[in-house]
XYZ file of C-alpha atoms in Angstrom:
606
model
C 69.504 -20.853 11.049
C 69.778 -19.094 14.265
C 73.425 -19.556 14.852
C 75.028 -19.421 11.877
C 72.997 -15.690 10.896
C 74.081 -14.379 14.876
C 77.462 -15.850 13.383
C 77.507 -13.691 10.224
C 76.098 -10.430 12.370
C 78.793 -10.958 14.337
C 81.341 -10.841 12.336
C 79.809 -8.405 10.550
C 80.743 -5.420 13.039
C 76.874 -5.719 14.969
C 77.132 -5.608 19.010
C 73.267 -6.557 18.861
C 70.305 -8.503 17.646
C 67.009 -6.787 17.995
C 63.783 -9.270 17.233
C 60.252 -8.421 17.320
C 57.974 -11.040 19.663
C 54.439 -11.932 17.212
C 51.637 -12.097 18.943
C 49.543 -14.040 16.772
C 52.142 -16.596 16.268
C 53.096 -17.161 20.115
C 48.842 -16.524 21.129
C 47.657 -17.979 18.089
C 44.663 -18.933 20.472
C 43.434 -16.406 23.073
C 45.390 -18.196 26.011
C 46.688 -20.990 24.014
C 49.908 -20.193 24.028
C 53.254 -20.846 21.077
C 57.362 -21.658 22.685
C 58.420 -24.549 20.321
C 60.546 -24.680 17.488
C 60.804 -21.675 16.006
C 59.531 -19.136 18.205
C 61.105 -20.490 20.553
C 61.633 -16.910 22.132
C 64.030 -18.347 25.447
C 66.076 -20.285 23.142
C 66.886 -17.098 20.532
C 68.071 -15.021 23.293
C 70.320 -17.808 24.740
C 71.718 -18.607 21.383
C 72.860 -14.529 21.163
C 73.772 -14.914 24.509
C 75.829 -17.747 23.582
C 77.628 -15.057 20.954
C 78.360 -12.740 23.042
C 76.268 -10.429 22.184
C 73.079 -7.902 23.345
C 69.442 -7.823 22.500
C 66.792 -5.494 22.314
C 63.657 -7.011 22.866
C 61.152 -5.019 20.940
C 57.647 -6.567 22.955
C 55.068 -4.325 21.537
C 53.161 -6.240 21.157
C 51.482 -4.417 17.924
C 54.730 -4.563 15.487
C 53.403 -3.791 11.572
C 57.167 -5.417 10.223
C 54.604 -6.307 6.859
C 53.239 -8.962 9.559
C 49.893 -10.461 9.237
C 47.618 -8.165 11.420
C 50.766 -5.523 12.094
C 50.758 -8.848 14.666
C 47.710 -9.144 16.390
C 46.102 -12.485 16.766
C 42.224 -12.213 14.837
C 40.591 -13.164 18.053
C 41.621 -9.970 19.550
C 39.362 -8.819 17.068
C 36.182 -10.887 18.221
C 35.721 -9.754 21.009
C 33.619 -7.511 22.341
C 33.932 -3.661 22.498
C 37.900 -3.678 21.833
C 39.055 -0.627 19.494
C 42.902 -1.720 19.240
C 45.567 0.276 20.471
C 43.931 3.157 22.180
C 42.465 3.841 25.402
C 40.106 0.885 25.402
C 39.828 -1.495 29.002
C 39.045 -5.045 26.584
C 42.135 -4.455 24.597
C 44.929 -3.520 27.169
C 43.985 -5.989 28.816
C 44.887 -8.084 26.790
C 48.012 -6.033 25.502
C 48.743 -6.349 29.705
C 48.349 -9.753 29.590
C 50.771 -10.240 27.201
C 53.866 -8.189 27.690
C 53.891 -9.734 31.611
C 53.598 -13.133 30.466
C 56.799 -12.122 27.780
C 58.836 -10.214 30.297
C 57.868 -12.652 33.485
C 59.376 -15.855 30.427
C 62.926 -13.396 30.269
C 63.274 -12.873 34.072
C 62.386 -16.775 34.919
C 65.480 -17.133 33.004
C 67.407 -14.494 33.714
C 68.045 -12.984 30.582
C 67.793 -9.284 31.445
C 70.857 -7.303 31.937
C 69.762 -6.431 35.071
C 69.731 -10.400 35.692
C 73.333 -11.102 34.274
C 71.871 -11.861 30.978
C 71.946 -10.235 27.776
C 68.691 -7.766 26.552
C 69.863 -4.367 27.567
C 66.864 -2.826 26.123
C 62.723 -3.113 26.377
C 60.299 -1.800 23.786
C 56.790 -0.777 24.502
C 53.941 -0.721 21.373
C 56.023 0.679 18.460
C 56.335 3.906 16.040
C 52.517 5.007 17.915
C 53.509 8.245 17.302
C 52.203 8.003 13.335
C 49.378 7.873 13.727
C 48.094 8.714 17.142
C 46.422 12.165 15.881
C 43.300 10.063 14.765
C 42.602 8.821 18.568
C 42.551 12.399 19.860
C 42.311 12.046 23.528
C 42.276 8.557 23.781
C 45.851 7.909 22.189
C 47.167 9.945 23.928
C 46.193 7.958 27.151
C 47.097 4.930 26.079
C 49.800 6.318 25.606
C 50.533 6.733 28.623
C 49.024 3.929 29.770
C 51.797 1.954 27.975
C 54.761 3.245 29.473
C 53.335 3.196 33.162
C 52.661 -0.434 32.497
C 55.892 -1.062 30.888
C 57.687 -0.102 33.764
C 55.818 -0.975 36.618
C 57.070 -5.009 35.283
C 60.313 -3.618 37.087
C 62.606 -5.284 34.337
C 65.895 -3.585 35.234
C 67.153 -1.674 31.743
C 65.164 1.289 29.848
C 62.978 0.999 27.897
C 61.969 2.691 24.897
C 58.852 3.429 22.283
C 59.780 4.646 18.914
C 58.612 7.317 16.820
C 57.367 8.842 19.551
C 58.765 12.604 19.883
C 56.020 13.093 22.803
C 56.388 10.284 24.628
C 56.806 10.053 28.214
C 60.238 11.075 29.858
C 60.134 7.207 32.085
C 61.310 6.145 28.518
C 63.520 7.091 25.921
C 62.191 7.891 22.406
C 63.824 6.667 19.818
C 64.286 7.187 15.879
C 63.077 4.972 12.457
C 64.198 5.595 9.124
C 66.597 5.886 5.786
C 68.291 9.057 8.383
C 67.867 10.140 12.129
C 71.466 12.340 12.191
C 69.120 15.141 12.861
C 67.325 13.059 15.461
C 67.198 14.914 18.828
C 65.299 12.913 22.645
C 62.713 14.939 23.889
C 64.323 14.333 26.741
C 67.871 16.518 27.194
C 69.438 13.323 29.502
C 68.427 10.463 26.900
C 70.591 9.196 24.648
C 70.266 9.168 20.556
C 68.891 6.036 19.722
C 67.562 4.257 15.997
C 65.974 1.322 16.004
C 65.682 1.301 12.522
C 67.734 2.305 9.809
C 65.888 1.016 7.303
C 68.133 -0.955 4.729
C 66.401 -1.626 2.101
C 62.300 -1.512 1.519
C 59.569 -4.559 1.006
C 57.728 -5.950 -1.888
C 55.191 -5.599 -3.114
C 53.569 -8.527 -5.861
C 53.738 -7.429 -8.646
C 56.412 -4.101 -7.933
C 59.774 -3.590 -8.534
C 62.452 -4.594 -6.829
C 64.163 -1.629 -3.992
C 67.681 -1.793 -3.049
C 69.545 1.461 -0.985
C 73.556 1.258 -2.301
C 76.056 0.586 0.047
C 77.438 3.801 -0.034
C 74.520 5.875 0.907
C 73.736 3.437 3.944
C 76.998 3.188 5.436
C 77.119 7.019 4.905
C 73.235 6.774 7.036
C 75.362 5.344 9.446
C 78.663 7.378 9.643
C 76.700 10.248 9.951
C 74.707 9.455 12.640
C 77.593 8.953 14.516
C 79.150 12.270 13.769
C 76.289 14.443 14.946
C 76.155 12.791 18.422
C 73.705 8.187 18.159
C 74.534 6.896 20.480
C 73.020 3.438 18.732
C 71.504 2.414 15.441
C 70.138 -1.084 14.366
C 69.518 -2.189 11.140
C 66.599 -2.992 9.686
C 66.261 -5.643 8.802
C 70.308 -6.669 8.356
C 69.457 -10.083 8.109
C 64.943 -10.176 6.348
C 64.578 -13.330 5.634
C 61.459 -14.610 4.503
C 57.371 -14.567 5.216
C 56.761 -18.326 5.292
C 52.406 -19.436 5.742
C 50.570 -16.712 5.498
C 52.597 -13.784 7.768
C 53.158 -11.771 5.121
C 50.940 -8.429 5.834
C 48.608 -6.617 3.556
C 47.965 -5.029 0.860
C 50.403 -7.294 -1.550
C 53.413 -7.817 0.595
C 55.633 -10.871 -0.531
C 56.759 -13.978 0.620
C 60.510 -12.534 0.532
C 61.642 -10.441 3.016
C 64.659 -9.831 1.908
C 64.441 -6.135 2.415
C 67.989 -5.632 0.293
C 69.674 -6.559 4.071
C 73.712 -6.987 4.231
C 72.518 -10.829 4.863
C 70.009 -12.325 1.959
C 66.977 -13.881 1.808
C 68.732 -17.497 2.064
C 71.125 -16.024 5.106
C 74.773 -15.207 2.524
C 76.606 -12.019 2.723
C 74.731 -9.619 0.215
C 78.329 -7.585 -0.790
C 78.827 -5.230 -1.314
C 76.942 -3.868 1.187
C 78.158 -6.573 4.580
C 81.637 -5.905 3.118
C 80.868 -1.717 3.514
C 79.451 -2.135 6.563
C 81.944 -4.037 8.194
C 85.024 -2.031 7.214
C 82.566 0.831 9.338
C 82.047 -0.695 12.410
C 85.731 -1.861 11.903
C 86.407 1.663 12.113
C 83.416 2.465 14.813
C 85.016 -0.129 17.835
C 88.261 1.338 17.563
C 86.867 4.462 18.632
C 83.830 3.475 20.681
C 85.886 4.830 23.739
C 86.431 7.972 22.534
C 82.689 8.443 21.396
C 81.663 7.604 24.739
C 83.811 9.842 27.259
C 84.981 11.969 24.719
C 84.626 15.955 24.264
C 82.251 17.199 21.553
C 83.101 20.278 18.909
C 81.779 21.257 15.917
C 82.735 22.958 13.059
C 80.519 24.245 10.119
C 82.645 25.112 6.603
C 79.230 25.841 4.466
C 77.666 23.733 1.611
C 76.898 21.714 4.081
C 80.165 20.318 5.075
C 80.841 20.343 9.096
C 83.235 17.942 11.645
C 83.327 16.695 14.386
C 85.762 16.441 16.720
C 85.686 13.882 19.713
C 88.537 14.473 22.214
C 89.912 12.689 24.955
C 93.066 12.908 27.340
C 94.451 10.939 24.532
C 92.896 10.252 21.548
C 91.535 12.755 20.204
C 88.722 11.484 17.383
C 87.962 13.368 13.733
C 84.440 13.462 11.224
C 84.296 14.819 8.697
C 81.100 14.822 6.282
C 80.053 16.600 3.115
C 75.831 16.040 3.182
C 76.207 18.320 -0.212
C 74.756 16.013 -3.439
C 76.703 16.976 -5.780
C 80.069 18.993 -4.853
C 82.954 17.209 -2.919
C 85.193 18.866 -0.277
C 88.798 19.825 0.562
C 88.900 20.212 4.708
C 91.647 22.131 5.912
C 92.160 21.024 9.638
C 95.289 21.233 11.468
C 97.027 23.105 8.555
C 96.755 18.773 7.115
C 93.582 19.293 3.336
C 91.522 16.271 2.866
C 88.995 15.225 0.152
C 85.649 14.659 1.136
C 83.852 13.237 -1.523
C 80.048 14.469 -1.790
C 77.467 12.173 -0.235
C 80.497 11.148 2.020
C 81.780 11.111 6.008
C 85.764 10.582 6.417
C 86.580 8.930 9.102
C 90.097 10.102 11.199
C 90.887 7.527 14.057
C 93.577 10.218 14.926
C 94.090 13.361 14.386
C 96.827 12.389 11.713
C 96.244 9.717 9.906
C 92.569 10.078 7.816
C 92.057 5.875 8.246
C 89.327 5.520 6.694
C 86.597 6.744 4.233
C 82.475 5.731 4.296
C 81.038 6.031 1.479
C 83.331 4.764 -2.390
C 85.527 2.241 -0.252
C 89.000 0.837 -1.952
C 88.154 -3.117 -2.651
C 90.340 -5.427 -4.502
C 86.950 -7.062 -6.277
C 85.372 -3.915 -7.490
C 87.035 -2.479 -10.793
C 83.868 -0.322 -11.683
C 81.162 1.897 -9.577
C 78.714 -0.155 -8.029
C 75.767 0.115 -9.598
C 73.408 -2.921 -9.416
C 72.580 -4.559 -6.721
C 74.349 -7.414 -5.585
C 73.595 -10.768 -4.900
C 76.600 -12.889 -4.410
C 76.160 -16.400 -2.517
C 78.633 -18.029 -1.120
C 77.467 -21.052 0.198
C 75.744 -23.202 -2.968
C 71.588 -21.955 -3.135
C 70.076 -25.068 -4.603
C 67.216 -24.311 -6.926
C 64.674 -26.508 -7.855
C 62.715 -25.720 -10.684
C 58.599 -27.099 -10.053
C 55.959 -26.801 -13.114
C 52.629 -27.524 -12.793
C 49.133 -25.988 -13.421
C 48.134 -22.204 -12.644
C 45.782 -20.052 -12.467
C 44.411 -17.885 -14.851
C 44.034 -14.663 -13.474
C 42.782 -11.344 -15.839
C 39.728 -12.574 -15.548
C 39.036 -13.233 -11.989
C 41.732 -9.915 -10.591
C 38.780 -7.378 -11.396
C 36.000 -9.646 -8.238
C 38.151 -11.151 -6.261
C 41.751 -9.559 -3.682
C 43.980 -10.817 -1.513
C 42.547 -11.151 1.077
C 45.681 -11.010 2.899
C 45.112 -8.279 6.406
C 46.169 -5.090 6.785
C 49.197 -4.909 8.785
C 49.038 -0.712 9.358
C 47.420 1.877 9.674
C 45.103 4.009 12.641
C 41.980 1.950 13.561
C 43.780 -1.014 10.478
C 41.831 -3.766 12.113
C 38.307 -2.458 11.408
C 39.195 -1.738 7.560
C 37.192 -4.216 5.438
C 39.303 -6.806 3.150
C 38.463 -6.750 -0.693
C 37.000 -4.539 -3.255
C 35.942 -1.114 -2.277
C 33.664 -0.493 -5.097
C 32.392 0.818 -7.249
C 32.279 -2.436 -9.532
C 31.789 -2.293 -12.993
C 31.895 -4.263 -16.328
C 32.921 -2.111 -19.507
C 33.304 -4.088 -22.370
C 32.234 -2.808 -26.420
C 29.638 -3.433 -28.812
C 31.034 -2.418 -32.039
C 31.636 0.832 -31.723
C 29.950 1.211 -28.072
C 30.826 0.438 -24.756
C 28.429 -1.363 -22.235
C 28.628 -1.103 -19.321
C 27.267 -3.226 -16.880
C 26.684 -1.791 -12.688
C 27.176 -4.590 -10.240
C 27.931 -2.577 -6.946
C 23.911 -3.419 -5.710
C 24.407 -6.776 -6.065
C 25.511 -9.048 -3.521
C 29.176 -9.878 -3.131
C 30.073 -12.886 -0.866
C 34.116 -14.702 -0.075
C 33.015 -18.232 -0.361
C 35.518 -19.886 2.811
C 37.736 -22.391 1.953
C 39.277 -23.390 -0.914
C 38.400 -24.858 -4.303
C 41.502 -27.772 -4.166
C 39.687 -29.024 -1.060
C 36.500 -30.328 -3.708
C 38.544 -31.360 -6.332
C 41.097 -33.230 -4.209
C 43.963 -31.259 -4.950
C 45.887 -32.326 -2.168
C 44.915 -35.297 -3.132
C 48.524 -37.607 -3.675
C 47.751 -38.043 -8.025
C 47.047 -34.272 -8.202
C 49.098 -31.342 -8.981
C 51.280 -32.694 -6.528
C 55.411 -33.172 -7.423
C 58.637 -34.934 -5.749
C 62.313 -34.300 -5.869
C 65.116 -35.243 -4.552
C 66.857 -32.567 -1.285
C 71.046 -31.741 -1.808
C 72.901 -33.352 0.014
C 73.965 -31.259 3.106
C 72.039 -28.896 5.049
C 73.125 -25.537 3.110
C 69.186 -23.023 2.350
C 67.889 -24.628 -1.065
C 65.627 -22.648 -2.985
C 61.678 -23.648 -4.597
C 61.631 -21.750 -8.270
C 58.069 -21.203 -8.637
C 57.642 -19.611 -12.316
C 55.447 -22.413 -13.741
C 53.252 -21.836 -11.611
C 50.602 -18.557 -12.462
C 49.648 -18.088 -8.869
C 48.837 -19.738 -4.819
C 50.639 -21.273 -1.955
C 52.894 -23.846 -1.367
C 54.603 -26.869 0.755
C 57.071 -28.861 1.271
C 56.461 -31.998 3.226
C 53.576 -30.303 4.741
C 55.204 -26.706 6.212
C 53.433 -23.956 4.792
C 56.294 -21.730 2.403
C 53.604 -19.174 2.154
C 52.099 -17.339 -1.310
C 53.493 -17.486 -4.921
C 52.406 -15.271 -8.290
C 55.312 -15.464 -10.691
C 53.267 -14.659 -13.104
C 52.164 -10.703 -11.722
C 54.993 -8.524 -12.653
C 55.903 -5.329 -13.302
C 55.958 -3.837 -16.478
C 57.778 -0.361 -16.261
C 59.833 1.628 -13.919
C 63.333 1.065 -14.041
C 66.147 3.243 -15.465
C 68.670 1.771 -17.621
C 71.636 4.559 -15.931
C 73.134 3.174 -12.889
C 71.481 4.281 -8.956
C 73.733 7.687 -7.971
C 74.170 6.836 -4.154
C 74.345 10.991 -3.479
C 70.981 12.542 -1.999
C 68.410 11.568 0.211
C 66.641 7.777 -0.751
C 63.239 6.913 -0.482
C 62.274 3.500 -1.819
C 61.299 4.558 -5.186
C 64.827 5.586 -6.190
C 67.134 2.825 -6.648
C 64.932 -0.089 -8.476
C 65.306 -3.336 -10.428
C 63.217 -6.171 -11.508
C 60.562 -4.432 -13.991
C 59.721 -6.738 -16.565
C 59.902 -9.929 -13.755
C 58.032 -11.902 -11.463
C 58.233 -10.452 -7.522
C 59.969 -12.542 -6.362
C 62.828 -14.194 -9.001
C 66.558 -12.950 -9.191
C 68.053 -12.841 -12.957
C 71.389 -12.769 -12.922
C 72.756 -9.276 -14.486
C 76.343 -10.398 -15.131
C 78.825 -11.721 -14.332
C 82.011 -10.348 -12.186
C 84.364 -13.091 -12.179
C 84.527 -16.059 -13.669
C 88.295 -17.970 -13.983
C 88.279 -21.673 -14.228
C 91.817 -23.059 -12.495
C 93.476 -22.982 -9.613
C 92.169 -19.733 -8.552
C 92.994 -17.558 -5.050
C 91.075 -15.279 -2.554
C 87.097 -16.236 -1.696
C 83.840 -14.632 -2.405
C 84.412 -10.933 -2.841
C 88.855 -10.950 -3.007
C 88.709 -13.963 -5.760
C 91.820 -13.584 -8.630
C 93.214 -15.920 -10.972
C 95.570 -18.794 -10.128
C 99.090 -19.540 -11.917
C 97.313 -21.630 -14.039
C 94.098 -20.958 -15.974
C 92.111 -22.231 -18.922
C 92.949 -20.290 -22.348
C 89.787 -19.983 -23.795
C 88.254 -16.236 -22.630
C 85.904 -17.722 -19.528
C 84.113 -14.794 -18.565
C 82.655 -13.696 -21.552
C 81.514 -17.140 -21.985
C 80.024 -17.132 -18.447
C 78.448 -13.978 -19.719
C 77.013 -15.226 -22.933
C 74.847 -18.191 -21.192
C 74.041 -16.918 -18.166
C 72.892 -12.658 -18.323
C 69.690 -12.256 -18.172
C 68.544 -15.848 -17.059
C 67.674 -16.857 -13.732
C 70.076 -19.547 -13.955
C 72.442 -21.386 -16.415
C 74.617 -24.434 -16.648
C 78.102 -24.176 -17.215
C 79.837 -28.040 -17.044
C 83.568 -26.951 -14.542
C 85.852 -29.136 -17.374
C 88.459 -28.345 -20.222
C 85.935 -30.340 -22.906
C 84.513 -26.987 -22.197
C 86.432 -23.957 -21.200
C 89.432 -25.352 -22.665
C 92.226 -26.574 -21.976
C 94.390 -24.998 -19.014
C 98.220 -24.433 -18.079
C 97.890 -26.714 -14.876
C 99.451 -30.150 -14.783
C 97.992 -32.379 -12.990
C 98.250 -32.555 -9.582
C 96.405 -29.396 -9.620
C 92.926 -28.894 -8.506
C 91.525 -27.546 -10.801
C 88.112 -24.967 -9.972
C 85.357 -22.972 -11.717
C 84.273 -20.109 -10.139
C 81.728 -17.492 -11.098
C 81.276 -14.305 -9.239
C 77.134 -13.114 -10.523
C 75.677 -9.998 -10.469
C 71.673 -10.343 -9.487
């Protein structure tokens, strides 16, 4: 899927692709490396280059990313005397070995920009500033060592450290977060850079489905560039899937959709993808002015401001309104401009109000954006698999899902399992009986019961299905099962747990994009399995010679006489899938002549 995803990213207005490098995937056993198949890092970077884009290589090698063990290989934990992410010689030697390996591979293929390649930045460590205080002086020594070690590799492009406000000035410190417009680098000669603009949030088993509105995300980007930003990256632009056992803990789902502009299946997540594309087009049109222009600012009070970028041949204005409730009117050069609450308006030239980055007019939008939209331009096939599942209520009390933690100070020393105390409480009539099991010997059985019961045997708990024609993504729905792991043709898809549902906490009211966002603000999917996408509405439905493309469909000159929209709403809303026959017998006679090709077109909101 790499070429298609990168192509869509470029068409969406991106200039560069960021990627982590996962140490545990590339060195699963000490000094035994794997760069084959989906782990072919060089091929990935060259694919980015072939599309005419730049690359940012976030080597880490600690990555977090809700990835198992934060990207560290498990064998690292078992090395005598090792301590992770601190001034520890054993750890630093292994980290330097892997970092040097990656750099040497890129140099050999001439992939750094200094060699004519696409890699314009490289990252060492990752968000260490969030935990450095827990390591004391050893943490500061380690941070300085990281910078010195990285610079000694002489790659010819800058090294960055994200979330590291006290980073040595030999590297560029950058910002991660929902908003970075107020961020200032610790070196006045460094550019203002944003390595992670969180487009949504990850999901936990049994958790709600967080989403971030397109308006708020676009506002954060426009605000960042209004206030002097030079580089901004989306985390994630495409989240994808945590295949196998790659998802970290606690309880990170197999899906890593992240409400990104490209959804888990690589399809356009509208209106977010299109909304950002409009913003990117405007920013590209003024990039020369943003890069070389002189800057002047005016504060109008009440969180309203204007920023002017001027060159000899062009002047660009940003009008920002960070007030969460009140619209503003800004008068500039005798002209009044309306600036809605929580928005940025951009005037590429002073005399024309070309683009308002929040509440962009769109022919496909006849109502305010309220729910997360998941349009599927491609036909993503869903295969239902039903079978036996594990009963949860009794067993969940005495075991934990053994994902390895991925974040926090000294996370490698935190044991998995139940922290205790362990108590069983029962009732006998009106009397409560409590049994404390904390002092009992607890062990975790190595292996899976499936090996003893021969679940791998073709005759037991296996099913087959015919793969749809073509090379489009295929979604496997495991609603008929309880909890476990799934394989297709010997390839591990990852964990499933559809029986663990979020009960409450979702609001029936549309989520207001205005005001600071966090992952608890806008949520859906309460009372539903964690990794399913029920249909919450039908945006458009017509049977006839429909015109346009997804996101901008229009009824044609002939269509069914019946109310197709109401029919689809009744048949599909609230369900994970629905089937409607595309025929006149099902949808009603049309006024189309016999030479007209008729089709049923539906846009569903998930």
